[in-house]
Amino acid sequence: MAKPAETRTAGRKSAPKAPAPKATRSAAETEKIRAALAARRDELRAEYDQTLSEITELQRDRLTDSAGDDQADTGTKTFEREQEISLANSILERITQVERALERVDEGSYGWCERCGNPIPVERLAAFPSATLCVSCKQLEERR
């Protein structure tokens, strides 16, 4: 016969485990990560500046070469301009992600999932350094 204390706890699930305490990186590792993220941010800013100058130049060319355009030509130019602006916005979004990753490095929360608190695998951070979610949480987010 089971003891009364055992029968009360047998049907209950155990409480969820708290996230493991965050291990600290060495100052050298943190600095290496910060330098890599800063270099990536600078590359993206240069790419963004280059893209903006190309868009400006193309806009100038389109304005001078619009005589005799029909509706299809105008539509094509509008479509191309929207694609160029979309590309520039995409680069700007990546810059924002890298800057946010740099902030997380400074706060000491870089490499930890913002949703569940578990560590983000090193392989994921190597492929996508500004990742904020672990693989499991990212998969759940993408299913929604």
mmCIF file of C-alpha atoms in Angstrom:
data_model
loop_
_atom_site.group_PDB
_atom_site.id
_atom_site.type_symbol
_atom_site.label_atom_id
_atom_site.label_comp_id
_atom_site.label_asym_id
_atom_site.label_seq_id
_atom_site.Cartn_x
_atom_site.Cartn_y
_atom_site.Cartn_z
ATOM 1 C CA MET A 1 0.000 0.000 0.000
ATOM 2 C CA ALA A 2 1.305 3.447 -0.931
ATOM 3 C CA LYS A 3 1.935 6.064 1.672
ATOM 4 C CA PRO A 4 -0.444 9.065 1.657
ATOM 5 C CA ALA A 5 2.311 11.520 0.652
ATOM 6 C CA GLU A 6 3.220 9.384 -2.371
ATOM 7 C CA THR A 7 -0.378 9.148 -3.631
ATOM 8 C CA ARG A 8 -0.828 12.899 -3.515
ATOM 9 C CA THR A 9 2.209 13.629 -5.673
ATOM 10 C CA ALA A 10 1.891 10.694 -8.064
ATOM 11 C CA GLY A 11 -0.741 12.359 -10.262
ATOM 12 C CA ARG A 12 0.959 15.758 -10.416
ATOM 13 C CA LYS A 13 3.483 16.875 -12.951
ATOM 14 C CA SER A 14 6.653 18.384 -11.671
ATOM 15 C CA ALA A 15 7.072 22.128 -11.935
ATOM 16 C CA PRO A 16 8.853 23.333 -15.073
ATOM 17 C CA LYS A 17 12.551 23.778 -14.626
ATOM 18 C CA ALA A 18 13.875 27.285 -14.459
ATOM 19 C CA PRO A 19 16.350 28.189 -17.180
ATOM 20 C CA ALA A 20 19.906 27.268 -16.373
ATOM 21 C CA PRO A 21 21.970 30.121 -14.990
ATOM 22 C CA LYS A 22 23.706 31.987 -17.737
ATOM 23 C CA ALA A 23 27.358 31.145 -18.109
ATOM 24 C CA THR A 24 29.584 34.115 -18.586
ATOM 25 C CA ARG A 25 31.937 34.486 -21.496
ATOM 26 C CA SER A 26 35.493 35.539 -21.022
ATOM 27 C CA ALA A 27 36.327 39.142 -21.800
ATOM 28 C CA ALA A 28 38.342 37.982 -24.834
ATOM 29 C CA GLU A 29 35.405 35.966 -26.225
ATOM 30 C CA THR A 30 33.014 38.857 -25.684
ATOM 31 C CA GLU A 31 35.382 41.269 -27.376
ATOM 32 C CA LYS A 32 35.809 38.907 -30.332
ATOM 33 C CA ILE A 33 32.026 38.687 -30.744
ATOM 34 C CA ARG A 34 31.661 42.463 -30.408
ATOM 35 C CA ALA A 35 34.383 43.064 -33.023
ATOM 36 C CA ALA A 36 32.792 40.619 -35.482
ATOM 37 C CA LEU A 37 29.360 42.202 -35.055
ATOM 38 C CA ALA A 38 30.775 45.728 -35.394
ATOM 39 C CA ALA A 39 32.615 44.715 -38.577
ATOM 40 C CA ARG A 40 29.393 43.245 -39.983
ATOM 41 C CA ARG A 41 27.492 46.408 -39.086
ATOM 42 C CA ASP A 42 30.109 48.532 -40.857
ATOM 43 C CA GLU A 43 29.934 46.297 -43.960
ATOM 44 C CA LEU A 44 26.155 46.610 -44.031
ATOM 45 C CA ARG A 45 26.313 50.393 -43.605
ATOM 46 C CA ALA A 46 28.733 50.638 -46.538
ATOM 47 C CA GLU A 47 26.419 48.421 -48.607
ATOM 48 C CA TYR A 48 23.436 50.580 -47.619
ATOM 49 C CA ASP A 49 25.246 53.804 -48.549
ATOM 50 C CA GLN A 50 26.272 52.284 -51.889
ATOM 51 C CA THR A 51 22.705 51.146 -52.566
ATOM 52 C CA LEU A 52 21.330 54.603 -51.780
ATOM 53 C CA SER A 53 23.807 56.277 -54.116
ATOM 54 C CA GLU A 54 22.912 53.806 -56.877
ATOM 55 C CA ILE A 55 19.199 54.461 -56.353
ATOM 56 C CA THR A 56 19.797 58.205 -56.542
ATOM 57 C CA GLU A 57 21.802 57.819 -59.739
ATOM 58 C CA LEU A 58 19.161 55.573 -61.314
ATOM 59 C CA GLN A 59 16.426 58.045 -60.363
ATOM 60 C CA ARG A 60 18.367 60.833 -62.038
ATOM 61 C CA ASP A 61 18.790 58.709 -65.183
ATOM 62 C CA ARG A 62 15.099 57.828 -65.238
ATOM 63 C CA LEU A 63 14.056 61.457 -65.005
ATOM 64 C CA THR A 64 16.205 62.487 -67.956
ATOM 65 C CA ASP A 65 15.230 59.447 -70.031
ATOM 66 C CA SER A 66 11.457 59.537 -69.663
ATOM 67 C CA ALA A 67 10.494 61.350 -72.849
ATOM 68 C CA GLY A 68 8.169 59.238 -74.942
ATOM 69 C CA ASP A 69 7.447 56.683 -72.242
ATOM 70 C CA ASP A 70 4.142 54.883 -72.454
ATOM 71 C CA GLN A 71 2.229 53.391 -69.506
ATOM 72 C CA ALA A 72 4.161 50.118 -69.635
ATOM 73 C CA ASP A 73 7.504 51.946 -69.444
ATOM 74 C CA THR A 74 6.285 53.995 -66.492
ATOM 75 C CA GLY A 75 5.005 50.855 -64.763
ATOM 76 C CA THR A 76 8.313 49.061 -65.293
ATOM 77 C CA LYS A 77 10.273 51.987 -63.869
ATOM 78 C CA THR A 78 7.973 52.165 -60.848
ATOM 79 C CA PHE A 79 8.353 48.424 -60.250
ATOM 80 C CA GLU A 80 12.151 48.652 -60.480
ATOM 81 C CA ARG A 81 12.233 51.635 -58.104
ATOM 82 C CA GLU A 82 10.105 49.745 -55.558
ATOM 83 C CA GLN A 83 12.450 46.746 -55.747
ATOM 84 C CA GLU A 84 15.467 48.994 -55.168
ATOM 85 C CA ILE A 85 13.822 50.658 -52.174
ATOM 86 C CA SER A 86 12.837 47.248 -50.796
ATOM 87 C CA LEU A 87 16.469 46.123 -51.072
ATOM 88 C CA ALA A 88 17.657 49.239 -49.223
ATOM 89 C CA ASN A 89 15.057 48.677 -46.489
ATOM 90 C CA SER A 90 16.171 45.058 -46.143
ATOM 91 C CA ILE A 91 19.768 46.163 -45.616
ATOM 92 C CA LEU A 92 18.615 48.742 -43.066
ATOM 93 C CA GLU A 93 16.699 46.030 -41.186
ATOM 94 C CA ARG A 94 19.832 43.851 -41.056
ATOM 95 C CA ILE A 95 21.808 46.823 -39.681
ATOM 96 C CA THR A 96 19.183 47.202 -36.958
ATOM 97 C CA GLN A 97 19.430 43.490 -36.106
ATOM 98 C CA VAL A 98 23.223 43.669 -35.780
ATOM 99 C CA GLU A 99 23.004 46.810 -33.633
ATOM 100 C CA ARG A 100 20.502 45.030 -31.404
ATOM 101 C CA ALA A 101 22.909 42.081 -31.120
ATOM 102 C CA LEU A 102 25.663 44.494 -30.070
ATOM 103 C CA GLU A 103 23.356 45.859 -27.368
ATOM 104 C CA ARG A 104 22.725 42.304 -26.141
ATOM 105 C CA VAL A 105 26.496 41.689 -25.998
ATOM 106 C CA ASP A 106 26.866 44.791 -23.814
ATOM 107 C CA GLU A 107 23.979 43.659 -21.579
ATOM 108 C CA GLY A 108 25.377 40.134 -21.287
ATOM 109 C CA SER A 109 22.310 38.510 -22.857
ATOM 110 C CA TYR A 110 23.829 37.723 -26.260
ATOM 111 C CA GLY A 111 23.565 34.059 -27.192
ATOM 112 C CA TRP A 112 20.523 33.394 -24.992
ATOM 113 C CA CYS A 113 17.005 32.893 -26.358
ATOM 114 C CA GLU A 114 14.766 35.864 -25.656
ATOM 115 C CA ARG A 115 11.718 33.616 -25.357
ATOM 116 C CA CYS A 116 12.767 30.571 -23.308
ATOM 117 C CA GLY A 117 16.120 31.682 -21.862
ATOM 118 C CA ASN A 118 18.026 28.659 -23.165
ATOM 119 C CA PRO A 119 21.376 29.088 -24.909
ATOM 120 C CA ILE A 120 21.283 29.575 -28.666
ATOM 121 C CA PRO A 121 23.502 26.917 -30.301
ATOM 122 C CA VAL A 122 26.896 28.184 -31.417
ATOM 123 C CA GLU A 123 26.227 26.833 -34.924
ATOM 124 C CA ARG A 124 23.103 29.011 -35.208
ATOM 125 C CA LEU A 125 24.998 32.077 -34.009
ATOM 126 C CA ALA A 126 27.796 31.335 -36.480
ATOM 127 C CA ALA A 127 25.277 31.194 -39.350
ATOM 128 C CA PHE A 128 23.107 34.074 -38.091
ATOM 129 C CA PRO A 129 25.026 36.176 -35.528
ATOM 130 C CA SER A 130 22.077 38.408 -34.706
ATOM 131 C CA ALA A 131 19.761 35.514 -33.789
ATOM 132 C CA THR A 132 17.543 36.236 -30.799
ATOM 133 C CA LEU A 133 15.717 32.899 -30.600
ATOM 134 C CA CYS A 134 16.921 29.328 -30.208
ATOM 135 C CA VAL A 135 16.090 26.861 -32.973
ATOM 136 C CA SER A 136 13.005 25.468 -31.202
ATOM 137 C CA CYS A 137 11.480 28.884 -30.493
ATOM 138 C CA LYS A 138 12.232 30.084 -34.029
ATOM 139 C CA GLN A 139 10.503 27.006 -35.471
ATOM 140 C CA LEU A 140 7.454 27.684 -33.291
ATOM 141 C CA GLU A 141 7.417 31.320 -34.438
ATOM 142 C CA GLU A 142 7.592 30.341 -38.118
ATOM 143 C CA ARG A 143 4.679 27.922 -37.769
ATOM 144 C CA ARG A 144 2.368 30.722 -36.650
#
